[in-house]
Amino acid sequence: MQRSTNGNPPPPPGPKGQGFQNMRRLAGDLNGFIDSLHDEYGDIASYEVPGARFCAVFSAELMKEVMVDKEPILPPAYPWMHFDIVKSPGLARWRGADHKRLTTLLVDAFNDARMGPICEMLAEQTTAHLERFRPGETVDVVDEFERLSWKETLTALFGTDGDMHRELGRPLLKSVKMGFIVEALPAKGLIERLPLPFVRRANKAAKELDPLAYSAIRRARDPDHAGDDVVSHLVRATEEGRADWTYGNDREIRDEAYALLFGAYEPPVVVIVNALHYLALNPAAREALEREADTLPGDRPISGADLERLPYARAVALESLRLHPVAEPLVGRIALEDTTLGGYSVPKGTRVQVSPRILQSRPEYWEEPNEFQPERWLSDPHESQLGCPAHPFLGFNKEPRHCRGARFATALMVCALAGLARRFRFEPVGDALPKRAGTDFGAFPGPVLMRVEERPRSRAIPNP
Ligand code: HEM
C-alpha cells in the first residue's frame, strides 16, 4: 500500500489541476489522451475535468480490482435514464440484489434452448443478405452490416423487424451516447431539461418503433405464439412466475427491450468491419477461415446448427475485438464511497475507467500484440481463461457484469463471417484500417468502402 506523508494512501499520479486543458485534449483526441496517461504514469493515473475526477487503469490486476473485487462500490456509471426516452433503469444500471435477479432473467433469454431458433434466424437472414452482393461492386460495409445487424437484432428481440428502417436506430443510439457524456457533466440536471434537437429526434424514432415493441408484448401473451423472441421470454417468464422479477407495466418491458437494442446492434458491426480488413491484410487467416467454412457440408446455405462448428470464425471475431474493443470509454465505473485502487486513494464520486484498448495490446500480456492472430483463441491458455477475472481481455467483460448478449452477438458475427467466407472476399479500398471516432464509442465516423470479389473456386483450398 502506498502511503503519503499523513499516513493516508496518496492519489494516483496524473496531470494535476489542468481541468480545462484535460477537457480540451479529451474532446480533441480521446485515445491520444488516454495513451499519454498510460505512457507517462503507468498502470494507474488520475485526472480532472471541470466538475469531475477520473481514474484510469491499464493493467489486468487493476481491471480485476475494479470489475470484480470492488464491484459493490464501483458499479457502472451509466446514465440512469436516457432523456426520458427510456425511463426504467435496465440491467446495466441496476445494482446489488436487483441486478442479480434481473441478470437471471436475461441470461435465460439466450440459454441453450432459446439459442437454437435464434441461430436459425441468424443463418436465414445472413444468407438472404449475402444475395445483395455482386462481385466487382464496391460497398459501404458499415452500411451493409448495420442493416443486417439491425434487422437480426430487432427480430431476436421482437420476433419480427416490422420493416423498421435501420435509420431509426441512429438517433436512439445517439441519445444513449450523449447520455454518457451529459451524465459526467456538472450541469447534467439542467442539460437534461433543455429541448435538445437530438432528444427530439430520438423521441420521434422511439414513437415509430413503439408499435413494434408493444405488439411483441401483446403477442407474447397469446398462447399460440411460439415465443422464440426475447420479449416473449421477458413477458412469459415474469408473468408465469418463472422469474424472480416483475415488471410494473408494459412500458417497463418496452424499456428493457430498448435498453438491450441500444447496446446490441452496433458493436457486432464494428467487430465484423474490422475483421474484414484484417482478413484482407492476412491471407493465411483468410484462407484458414475459408477452409473452415468449406467444412460445412455441401453447397447449402449456412444453418443454425453450423454455428457451433466454426471455432476459427469465432476466433476471428475475438481477435478483431481484442485489437479494436468496442467498449473503450463505455467501461466506466463510479466510486460510491472513498476507496483504494492499487494502493492509491480514490475518493467517492471518482469516475473509474478501464482501458481495454491498452490492456489488450500490452506486450506484457500478449505475444506480438499488434498482429492479427486468430489462432491465439483456438488453444489454451486464453480460451480457458476467458472467465478468469485477471485475464487481460475485457471483451464481453466478466461476472458479475458479463455481457448478457455475448452468445447472441457471437453467433451473429460467426454467422456473418463464415457465411461471407463461403462465397466472397472483401478487399479494402485503400491500405489503411478504417478510422474510428474515439469520441463516438468506437463507431466509424463515415462509410467504409470495400470491393466485393468472388471467392476463387478454381484454386480449391484443401480442408484441414
Ligand atoms: C460484439 C458485441 C458486444 C460486445 C463487445 C459487448 C460488450 C459488453 C461489455 C464490455 C459489457 C460490460 C459493460 C460494463 O461492465 O460496464 C457489456 C454489458 C452488457 N451487454 Fe454487451 N456487448 C456486445 C453485444 C451485446 C448484445 C448483442 C446485447 C443484447 C442482445 C448486449 C447486452 C448487454 C447487457 C444487457 C449488458 C449489461 C450487463 C450487466 O451490467 O450486468 N451486448 N457488453
XYZ file of N, CA, C and O in Angstrom, residues 64-242:
716
model
N -9.273 -6.345 -12.622
C -9.982 -7.284 -11.738
C -10.445 -6.555 -10.473
O -11.581 -6.722 -10.020
N -9.573 -5.713 -9.937
C -9.943 -4.993 -8.716
C -11.187 -4.125 -8.965
O -12.123 -4.102 -8.175
N -11.182 -3.445 -10.109
C -12.304 -2.551 -10.434
C -13.576 -3.341 -10.733
O -14.651 -3.062 -10.198
N -13.448 -4.335 -11.610
C -14.634 -5.016 -12.155
C -15.213 -6.065 -11.217
O -16.394 -6.342 -11.258
N -14.339 -6.688 -10.423
C -14.807 -7.830 -9.634
C -14.725 -7.526 -8.133
O -15.748 -7.492 -7.438
N -13.502 -7.265 -7.642
C -13.327 -7.162 -6.186
C -14.114 -5.999 -5.588
O -14.704 -6.107 -4.531
N -14.075 -4.842 -6.279
C -14.712 -3.653 -5.679
C -16.065 -3.364 -6.335
O -16.577 -2.256 -6.223
N -16.617 -4.346 -7.017
C -17.854 -4.133 -7.772
C -18.958 -3.476 -6.932
O -19.633 -2.550 -7.401
N -19.159 -3.916 -5.667
C -20.274 -3.311 -4.924
C -20.148 -1.794 -4.745
O -21.146 -1.092 -4.679
N -18.918 -1.304 -4.657
C -18.804 0.152 -4.505
C -18.338 0.840 -5.791
O -18.239 2.058 -5.847
N -18.049 0.037 -6.824
C -17.687 0.622 -8.122
C -18.632 0.079 -9.203
O -18.217 -0.632 -10.122
N -19.924 0.398 -9.127
C -20.855 -0.089 -10.155
C -20.711 0.748 -11.431
O -20.063 1.800 -11.420
N -21.302 0.290 -12.527
C -21.202 1.065 -13.762
C -21.756 2.476 -13.598
O -22.758 2.675 -12.921
N -21.078 3.421 -14.230
C -21.525 4.825 -14.155
C -22.391 5.120 -15.363
O -22.051 5.924 -16.211
N -23.505 4.396 -15.479
C -24.371 4.614 -16.630
C -25.427 5.647 -16.301
O -25.897 5.716 -15.175
N -25.824 6.433 -17.293
C -26.902 7.388 -17.040
C -28.151 6.647 -16.592
O -28.485 5.610 -17.141
N -28.800 7.154 -15.557
C -29.958 6.457 -15.001
C -31.088 6.372 -16.026
O -31.741 5.365 -16.178
N -31.301 7.429 -16.748
C -32.326 7.415 -17.784
C -31.733 8.093 -19.013
O -30.818 8.879 -18.917
N -32.299 7.778 -20.160
C -31.831 8.431 -21.374
C -32.830 9.510 -21.753
O -33.701 9.299 -22.583
N -32.716 10.647 -21.136
C -33.543 11.797 -21.506
C -35.025 11.406 -21.620
O -35.722 11.825 -22.529
N -35.490 10.544 -20.731
C -36.893 10.121 -20.703
C -37.295 9.208 -21.856
O -38.442 8.804 -21.956
N -36.363 8.898 -22.767
C -36.727 8.010 -23.880
C -36.873 6.598 -23.319
O -37.797 5.873 -23.634
N -35.946 6.246 -22.458
C -36.063 5.003 -21.690
C -36.096 5.390 -20.224
O -35.139 5.961 -19.714
N -37.229 5.094 -19.551
C -37.374 5.598 -18.181
C -36.902 4.608 -17.125
O -36.475 4.988 -16.057
N -37.052 3.305 -17.396
C -36.629 2.363 -16.356
C -35.144 2.063 -16.502
O -34.580 2.231 -17.584
N -34.523 1.628 -15.442
C -33.062 1.567 -15.420
C -32.424 0.596 -16.411
O -31.417 0.903 -17.010
N -32.978 -0.595 -16.611
C -32.293 -1.558 -17.494
C -31.177 -2.247 -16.726
O -30.640 -1.696 -15.757
N -30.814 -3.446 -17.189
C -29.895 -4.290 -16.418
C -28.601 -3.582 -16.031
O -28.158 -3.645 -14.892
N -27.990 -2.903 -17.000
C -26.674 -2.342 -16.751
C -26.708 -1.294 -15.641
O -25.672 -0.962 -15.072
N -27.885 -0.761 -15.328
C -27.943 0.299 -14.315
C -28.438 -0.186 -12.962
O -28.401 0.561 -12.002
N -28.947 -1.430 -12.875
C -29.339 -1.940 -11.562
C -28.104 -2.334 -10.778
O -27.061 -2.634 -11.344
N -28.283 -2.384 -9.472
C -27.165 -2.755 -8.599
C -27.607 -3.840 -7.626
O -28.814 -4.005 -7.396
N -26.658 -4.515 -7.014
C -26.898 -5.439 -5.906
C -27.887 -6.536 -6.245
O -27.846 -7.143 -7.322
N -28.833 -6.796 -5.295
C -29.761 -7.922 -5.446
C -30.657 -7.743 -6.673
O -30.982 -8.715 -7.355
N -31.067 -6.506 -6.961
C -31.911 -6.271 -8.147
C -31.164 -6.685 -9.408
O -31.723 -7.297 -10.313
N -29.885 -6.311 -9.450
C -29.075 -6.663 -10.620
C -29.009 -8.180 -10.777
O -29.178 -8.715 -11.868
N -28.841 -8.897 -9.671
C -28.737 -10.367 -9.741
C -30.029 -10.978 -10.254
O -30.019 -11.881 -11.085
N -31.165 -10.494 -9.763
C -32.455 -11.090 -10.156
C -32.733 -10.834 -11.646
O -33.161 -11.711 -12.368
N -32.460 -9.626 -12.080
C -32.707 -9.310 -13.497
C -31.703 -10.041 -14.398
O -32.034 -10.470 -15.506
N -30.478 -10.210 -13.897
C -29.463 -10.960 -14.651
C -29.966 -12.366 -14.938
O -29.868 -12.865 -16.061
N -30.518 -13.029 -13.917
C -31.004 -14.399 -14.104
C -32.050 -14.435 -15.215
O -32.032 -15.314 -16.071
N -32.942 -13.468 -15.209
C -33.982 -13.418 -16.236
C -33.353 -13.254 -17.627
O -33.714 -13.938 -18.577
N -32.387 -12.342 -17.732
C -31.828 -12.054 -19.057
C -30.892 -13.147 -19.560
O -30.820 -13.401 -20.753
N -30.176 -13.808 -18.639
C -29.297 -14.903 -19.066
C -30.150 -15.970 -19.747
O -29.783 -16.527 -20.780
N -31.334 -16.217 -19.189
C -32.211 -17.241 -19.768
C -32.758 -16.844 -21.135
O -33.223 -17.697 -21.885
N -32.720 -15.573 -21.456
C -33.207 -15.142 -22.783
C -32.346 -15.742 -23.888
O -32.796 -15.891 -25.019
N -31.080 -16.043 -23.576
C -30.179 -16.621 -24.585
C -29.621 -17.957 -24.096
O -28.451 -18.258 -24.300
N -30.450 -18.755 -23.396
C -29.951 -20.066 -22.947
C -29.905 -21.041 -24.120
O -30.329 -20.714 -25.233
N -29.390 -22.267 -23.852
C -29.193 -23.238 -24.946
C -30.462 -23.441 -25.761
O -30.432 -23.407 -26.993
N -31.571 -23.666 -25.060
C -32.810 -23.988 -25.767
C -33.242 -22.818 -26.654
O -33.679 -23.006 -27.789
N -33.094 -21.605 -26.161
C -33.581 -20.447 -26.910
C -32.610 -20.053 -28.025
O -33.005 -19.419 -29.001
N -31.325 -20.418 -27.885
C -30.366 -20.047 -28.931
C -30.609 -20.823 -30.237
O -30.248 -20.350 -31.310
N -31.220 -22.010 -30.135
C -31.476 -22.819 -31.347
C -32.245 -22.028 -32.402
O -31.725 -21.752 -33.493
N -33.493 -21.622 -32.096
C -34.253 -20.847 -33.093
C -33.584 -19.516 -33.440
O -33.679 -19.050 -34.579
N -32.894 -18.912 -32.483
C -32.222 -17.634 -32.788
C -31.134 -17.861 -33.840
O -31.004 -17.102 -34.804
N -30.352 -18.941 -33.678
C -29.288 -19.222 -34.661
C -29.895 -19.524 -36.031
O -29.338 -19.120 -37.061
N -31.025 -20.233 -36.050
C -31.681 -20.491 -37.342
C -32.048 -19.167 -38.017
O -31.862 -18.980 -39.209
N -32.598 -18.264 -37.230
C -32.994 -16.957 -37.774
C -31.758 -16.205 -38.307
O -31.776 -15.632 -39.401
N -30.650 -16.254 -37.543
C -29.434 -15.556 -37.980
C -28.931 -16.146 -39.297
O -28.559 -15.407 -40.223
N -28.932 -17.470 -39.369
C -28.438 -18.129 -40.584
C -29.307 -17.738 -41.785
O -28.792 -17.416 -42.861
N -30.612 -17.741 -41.570
C -31.531 -17.434 -42.667
C -31.356 -15.980 -43.135
O -31.239 -15.701 -44.327
N -31.294 -15.067 -42.183
C -31.203 -13.650 -42.571
C -29.841 -13.324 -43.179
O -29.745 -12.514 -44.097
N -28.790 -13.948 -42.658
C -27.456 -13.680 -43.232
C -27.408 -14.193 -44.669
O -26.919 -13.502 -45.573
N -27.930 -15.407 -44.867
C -27.906 -15.982 -46.210
C -28.662 -15.078 -47.189
O -28.187 -14.800 -48.292
N -29.824 -14.599 -46.755
C -30.606 -13.714 -47.635
C -29.833 -12.422 -47.912
O -29.812 -11.920 -49.042
N -29.147 -11.903 -46.896
C -28.422 -10.639 -47.061
C -27.262 -10.792 -48.049
O -26.967 -9.876 -48.819
N -26.610 -11.943 -48.020
C -25.455 -12.148 -48.907
C -25.856 -12.084 -50.382
O -25.023 -11.792 -51.245
N -27.135 -12.348 -50.648
C -27.609 -12.280 -52.034
C -27.506 -10.867 -52.597
O -27.577 -10.653 -53.797
N -27.366 -9.884 -51.707
C -27.275 -8.494 -52.173
C -25.949 -8.208 -52.891
O -25.851 -7.274 -53.667
N -24.911 -8.987 -52.540
C -23.576 -8.635 -53.036
C -23.327 -9.160 -54.444
O -23.686 -10.285 -54.769
N -22.690 -8.315 -55.246
C -22.323 -8.710 -56.612
C -20.816 -8.527 -56.758
O -20.292 -7.436 -56.490
N -20.099 -9.580 -57.191
C -18.650 -9.436 -57.376
C -18.332 -8.249 -58.278
O -19.030 -8.010 -59.272
N -17.305 -7.504 -57.904
C -16.889 -6.351 -58.697
C -17.436 -5.041 -58.154
O -16.897 -3.981 -58.433
N -18.484 -5.102 -57.349
C -19.046 -3.837 -56.852
C -18.296 -3.388 -55.584
O -17.646 -4.191 -54.901
N -18.391 -2.082 -55.311
C -17.810 -1.534 -54.087
C -18.957 -1.189 -53.148
O -19.916 -0.539 -53.563
N -18.861 -1.657 -51.912
C -19.972 -1.411 -50.983
C -19.453 -0.735 -49.715
O -18.274 -0.851 -49.366
N -20.350 -0.043 -49.044
C -20.037 0.513 -47.728
C -20.351 -0.586 -46.709
O -21.518 -0.885 -46.438
N -19.294 -1.196 -46.162
C -19.517 -2.361 -45.292
C -20.173 -1.974 -43.958
O -20.860 -2.787 -43.347
N -19.983 -0.733 -43.533
C -20.661 -0.307 -42.301
C -22.171 -0.311 -42.552
O -22.959 -0.879 -41.791
N -22.551 0.295 -43.661
C -23.963 0.353 -44.023
C -24.544 -1.070 -44.160
O -25.600 -1.380 -43.629
N -23.807 -1.928 -44.865
C -24.312 -3.282 -45.127
C -24.511 -4.074 -43.836
O -25.551 -4.701 -43.629
N -23.495 -4.043 -42.959
C -23.602 -4.910 -41.774
C -24.455 -4.269 -40.676
O -25.020 -4.964 -39.837
N -24.575 -2.956 -40.726
C -25.502 -2.305 -39.784
C -26.945 -2.687 -40.153
O -27.767 -2.970 -39.288
N -27.214 -2.680 -41.454
C -28.530 -3.066 -41.959
C -28.876 -4.489 -41.483
O -29.966 -4.751 -40.989
N -27.885 -5.387 -41.638
C -28.122 -6.785 -41.264
C -28.276 -6.931 -39.747
O -29.216 -7.570 -39.259
N -27.373 -6.318 -39.003
C -27.404 -6.461 -37.549
C -28.691 -5.862 -36.963
O -29.301 -6.410 -36.039
N -29.119 -4.719 -37.501
C -30.360 -4.072 -37.050
C -31.550 -5.014 -37.246
O -32.348 -5.240 -36.345
N -31.642 -5.590 -38.442
C -32.753 -6.490 -38.769
C -32.721 -7.729 -37.861
O -33.737 -8.145 -37.307
N -31.535 -8.302 -37.694
C -31.426 -9.519 -36.884
C -31.712 -9.233 -35.409
O -32.368 -10.024 -34.732
N -31.231 -8.088 -34.935
C -31.435 -7.785 -33.518
C -32.909 -7.498 -33.245
O -33.470 -7.965 -32.247
N -33.541 -6.730 -34.142
C -34.982 -6.493 -33.958
C -35.739 -7.815 -33.957
O -36.626 -8.038 -33.135
N -35.385 -8.715 -34.871
C -36.100 -9.990 -34.962
C -35.873 -10.818 -33.700
O -36.808 -11.432 -33.178
N -34.638 -10.840 -33.208
C -34.369 -11.605 -31.976
C -35.161 -11.026 -30.806
O -35.697 -11.756 -29.975
N -35.265 -9.709 -30.756
C -35.946 -9.092 -29.609
C -37.459 -9.155 -29.747
O -38.173 -9.462 -28.783
N -37.972 -8.827 -30.952
C -39.421 -8.632 -31.095
C -40.109 -9.700 -31.958
O -41.310 -9.632 -32.181
N -39.354 -10.640 -32.482
C -39.949 -11.703 -33.305
C -40.090 -11.313 -34.764
O -40.327 -12.154 -35.611
N -39.962 -10.057 -35.082
C -40.000 -9.557 -36.468
C -39.313 -8.191 -36.472
O -39.268 -7.520 -35.444
N -38.802 -7.801 -37.660
C -38.210 -6.451 -37.696
C -39.269 -5.426 -38.072
O -39.002 -4.222 -38.065
N -40.485 -5.897 -38.392
C -41.592 -4.980 -38.680
C -41.269 -3.959 -39.761
O -41.859 -2.892 -39.780
N -40.310 -4.276 -40.633
C -39.874 -3.343 -41.684
C -39.429 -1.998 -41.130
O -39.574 -0.972 -41.797
N -38.911 -2.002 -39.924
C -38.438 -0.742 -39.325
C -37.105 -0.366 -39.958
O -36.145 -1.147 -39.887
N -37.057 0.816 -40.555
C -35.834 1.232 -41.231
C -34.720 1.413 -40.208
O -34.940 1.967 -39.139
N -33.520 0.923 -40.569
C -32.461 0.980 -39.554
C -32.013 2.421 -39.230
O -31.311 2.652 -38.256
N -32.420 3.407 -40.071
C -32.100 4.801 -39.730
C -32.718 5.189 -38.385
O -32.258 6.121 -37.738
N -33.773 4.452 -37.974
C -34.390 4.756 -36.676
C -33.413 4.515 -35.531
O -33.514 5.131 -34.472
N -32.487 3.587 -35.741
C -31.555 3.245 -34.661
C -30.595 4.379 -34.352
O -30.166 4.552 -33.211
N -30.249 5.161 -35.396
C -29.170 6.149 -35.210
C -29.499 7.222 -34.163
O -28.703 7.464 -33.258
N -30.680 7.900 -34.279
C -30.973 8.910 -33.245
C -31.113 8.310 -31.857
O -30.752 8.945 -30.854
N -31.599 7.063 -31.789
C -31.746 6.432 -30.471
C -30.374 6.161 -29.858
O -30.122 6.464 -28.691
N -29.494 5.640 -30.690
C -28.138 5.359 -30.212
C -27.418 6.653 -29.826
O -26.681 6.712 -28.852
N -27.653 7.679 -30.604
C -27.023 8.984 -30.313
C -27.454 9.463 -28.925
O -26.640 9.970 -28.151
N -28.747 9.294 -28.606
C -29.216 9.775 -27.298
C -28.536 8.989 -26.174
O -28.230 9.543 -25.119
N -28.277 7.694 -26.419
C -27.597 6.888 -25.393
C -26.172 7.402 -25.211
O -25.694 7.635 -24.094
N -25.483 7.616 -26.343
C -24.093 8.056 -26.265
C -23.998 9.435 -25.605
O -23.114 9.695 -24.791
N -24.932 10.322 -25.981
C -24.931 11.654 -25.367
C -25.232 11.542 -23.874
O -24.731 12.322 -23.063
N -26.068 10.556 -23.516
C -26.389 10.330 -22.102
C -25.135 10.089 -21.280
O -24.982 10.613 -20.181
N -24.187 9.319 -21.842
C -22.942 9.040 -21.126
C -22.145 10.322 -20.912
O -21.542 10.524 -19.870
N -22.146 11.162 -21.946
C -21.346 12.387 -21.853
C -22.003 13.358 -20.869
O -21.363 13.870 -19.945
N -23.305 13.563 -21.039
C -24.013 14.530 -20.179
C -23.962 14.075 -18.724
O -23.806 14.889 -17.808
N -24.051 12.752 -18.527
C -24.061 12.220 -17.163
C -22.808 12.634 -16.387
O -22.835 12.791 -15.172
N -21.704 12.813 -17.116
C -20.447 13.155 -16.444
C -20.278 14.665 -16.258
O -19.289 15.115 -15.688
N -21.237 15.459 -16.729
C -21.086 16.920 -16.635
C -21.750 17.451 -15.360
O -22.769 16.914 -14.915
N -21.190 18.527 -14.803
C -21.756 19.053 -13.558
C -23.195 19.559 -13.731
O -24.002 19.419 -12.824
N -23.535 20.111 -14.905
C -24.871 20.702 -15.072
C -25.856 19.720 -15.698
O -26.773 20.107 -16.399
N -25.684 18.427 -15.414
C -26.491 17.447 -16.151
C -27.997 17.631 -15.933
O -28.784 17.466 -16.860
N -28.399 18.002 -14.689
C -29.832 18.175 -14.396
C -30.445 19.212 -15.325
O -31.527 19.020 -15.871
N -29.706 20.298 -15.534
C -30.197 21.384 -16.389
C -30.198 20.936 -17.859
O -31.194 21.107 -18.563
N -29.097 20.336 -18.270
C -28.974 19.927 -19.681
C -30.095 18.962 -20.058
O -30.677 19.048 -21.133
N -30.438 18.059 -19.141
C -31.467 17.058 -19.452
C -32.836 17.691 -19.682
O -33.696 17.099 -20.311
N -33.020 18.894 -19.149
C -34.333 19.541 -19.319
C -34.400 20.422 -20.570
O -35.459 20.918 -20.928
N -33.261 20.622 -21.242
C -33.254 21.502 -22.422
C -33.902 20.802 -23.624
O -33.800 19.586 -23.756
N -34.551 21.595 -24.500
C -35.176 20.970 -25.688
C -34.123 20.673 -26.762
O -34.067 21.312 -27.808
N -33.273 19.706 -26.493
C -32.140 19.456 -27.396
C -32.611 18.737 -28.659
O -33.420 17.809 -28.579
N -32.096 19.142 -29.828
C -32.576 18.539 -31.087
C -32.379 17.022 -31.133
O -33.222 16.301 -31.625
N -31.233 16.525 -30.585
C -31.023 15.073 -30.704
C -32.012 14.302 -29.819
O -32.382 13.170 -30.125
N -32.498 14.937 -28.734
C -33.507 14.275 -27.889
C -34.838 14.232 -28.647
O -35.547 13.217 -28.633
N -35.152 15.344 -29.336
C -36.393 15.376 -30.117
C -36.382 14.281 -31.189
O -37.336 13.538 -31.344
N -35.239 14.171 -31.860
C -35.139 13.157 -32.930
C -35.252 11.743 -32.348
O -35.894 10.868 -32.923
N -34.642 11.535 -31.184
C -34.692 10.193 -30.570
C -36.115 9.861 -30.127
O -36.588 8.737 -30.314
N -36.822 10.849 -29.565
C -38.212 10.600 -29.154
C -39.082 10.247 -30.354
O -39.947 9.385 -30.268
N -38.829 10.951 -31.465
C -39.602 10.687 -32.681
C -39.335 9.240 -33.152
O -40.264 8.502 -33.498
N -38.071 8.840 -33.131
C -37.723 7.473 -33.565
C -38.363 6.445 -32.627
O -38.895 5.424 -33.077
N -38.335 6.735 -31.323
C -38.919 5.777 -30.356
C -40.411 5.624 -30.617
O -40.945 4.510 -30.543
N -41.067 6.732 -30.946
C -42.523 6.655 -31.232
C -42.791 5.755 -32.442
O -43.760 5.018 -32.475
N -41.892 5.841 -33.439
C -42.096 4.997 -34.632
C -41.860 3.527 -34.328
O -42.453 2.649 -34.934
N -40.953 3.284 -33.380
C -40.605 1.906 -33.029
C -41.620 1.289 -32.055
O -41.763 0.065 -31.979
N -42.319 2.152 -31.315
C -43.207 1.650 -30.255
C -44.237 0.619 -30.721
O -44.458 -0.375 -30.022
N -44.897 0.810 -31.880
C -45.881 -0.209 -32.277
C -45.259 -1.607 -32.379
O -45.878 -2.598 -32.012
N -44.000 -1.673 -32.844
C -43.323 -2.973 -32.948
C -43.140 -3.577 -31.540
O -43.433 -4.761 -31.313
N -42.694 -2.733 -30.610
C -42.427 -3.230 -29.260
C -43.722 -3.662 -28.563
O -43.802 -4.752 -27.997
N -44.755 -2.794 -28.651
C -45.981 -3.121 -27.921
C -46.725 -4.290 -28.566
O -47.364 -5.074 -27.864
N -46.636 -4.429 -29.893
C -47.336 -5.597 -30.466
C -46.578 -6.876 -30.103
O -47.186 -7.926 -29.918
N -45.240 -6.808 -29.952
C -44.495 -8.002 -29.494
C -44.927 -8.378 -28.075
O -45.065 -9.561 -27.751
N -45.179 -7.368 -27.242
C -45.599 -7.644 -25.857
C -46.988 -8.311 -25.869
O -47.230 -9.304 -25.178
N -47.888 -7.760 -26.704
C -49.244 -8.364 -26.782
C -49.163 -9.784 -27.325
O -49.790 -10.692 -26.795
N -48.347 -9.971 -28.386
C -48.248 -11.308 -28.999
C -47.692 -12.331 -28.004
O -48.066 -13.493 -28.014
N -46.804 -11.875 -27.135
C -46.198 -12.794 -26.159
C -47.266 -13.437 -25.273
O -47.075 -14.535 -24.758
N -48.397 -12.734 -25.094
C -49.446 -13.258 -24.195
C -50.395 -14.202 -24.919
O -51.278 -14.773 -24.307
N -50.182 -14.351 -26.223
C -51.019 -15.264 -26.999
C -50.406 -16.664 -26.896
O -49.286 -16.885 -27.361
N -51.117 -17.627 -26.293
C -50.526 -18.954 -26.098
C -50.166 -19.648 -27.412
O -49.330 -20.557 -27.431
N -50.750 -19.212 -28.523
C -50.424 -19.848 -29.810
C -49.119 -19.304 -30.423
O -48.631 -19.834 -31.423
N -48.588 -18.232 -29.855
C -47.343 -17.645 -30.386
C -46.152 -18.489 -29.900
O -46.080 -18.851 -28.721
N -45.215 -18.785 -30.835
C -44.098 -19.688 -30.499
C -43.248 -19.136 -29.345
O -42.778 -19.883 -28.491
N -43.042 -17.844 -29.313
C -42.339 -17.250 -28.172
C -40.828 -17.367 -28.230
O -40.163 -17.384 -27.198
N -40.259 -17.432 -29.453
C -38.795 -17.533 -29.560
C -38.092 -16.190 -29.317
O -36.878 -16.148 -29.138
N -38.844 -15.095 -29.373
C -38.212 -13.774 -29.236
C -37.970 -13.423 -27.770
O -38.598 -13.986 -26.863
N -37.065 -12.477 -27.560
C -36.662 -12.105 -26.194
C -37.838 -11.481 -25.429
O -38.039 -11.757 -24.240
N -38.625 -10.645 -26.106
C -39.752 -10.016 -25.408
C -40.719 -11.085 -24.894
O -41.206 -11.006 -23.764
N -40.966 -12.130 -25.679
C -41.847 -13.214 -25.209
C -41.273 -13.834 -23.941
O -42.005 -14.158 -23.005
N -39.961 -14.015 -23.939
C -39.332 -14.585 -22.734
C -39.543 -13.659 -21.532
O -39.928 -14.122 -20.456
N -39.322 -12.363 -21.728
C -39.475 -11.420 -20.597
C -40.911 -11.454 -20.068
O -41.150 -11.503 -18.859
N -41.872 -11.421 -20.992
C -43.283 -11.379 -20.582
C -43.675 -12.690 -19.894
O -44.216 -12.700 -18.783
N -43.360 -13.805 -20.549
C -43.853 -15.094 -20.031
C -43.142 -15.496 -18.740
O -43.787 -15.941 -17.788
N -41.834 -15.367 -18.709
C -41.102 -15.800 -17.506
C -41.548 -15.002 -16.291
O -41.671 -15.544 -15.186
N -41.831 -13.709 -16.479
C -42.227 -12.900 -15.312
C -43.701 -13.142 -14.966
O -44.049 -13.275 -13.798
N -44.562 -13.250 -15.982
C -45.999 -13.381 -15.678
C -46.364 -14.804 -15.257
O -47.357 -15.011 -14.568
N -45.568 -15.795 -15.663
C -45.872 -17.174 -15.261
C -45.130 -17.551 -13.988
O -45.110 -18.712 -13.584
N -44.468 -16.584 -13.369
C -43.799 -16.826 -12.086
C -42.537 -17.661 -12.201
O -42.065 -18.232 -11.220
N -41.937 -17.732 -13.413
C -40.689 -18.492 -13.567
C -39.472 -17.619 -13.306
O -38.349 -18.064 -13.430
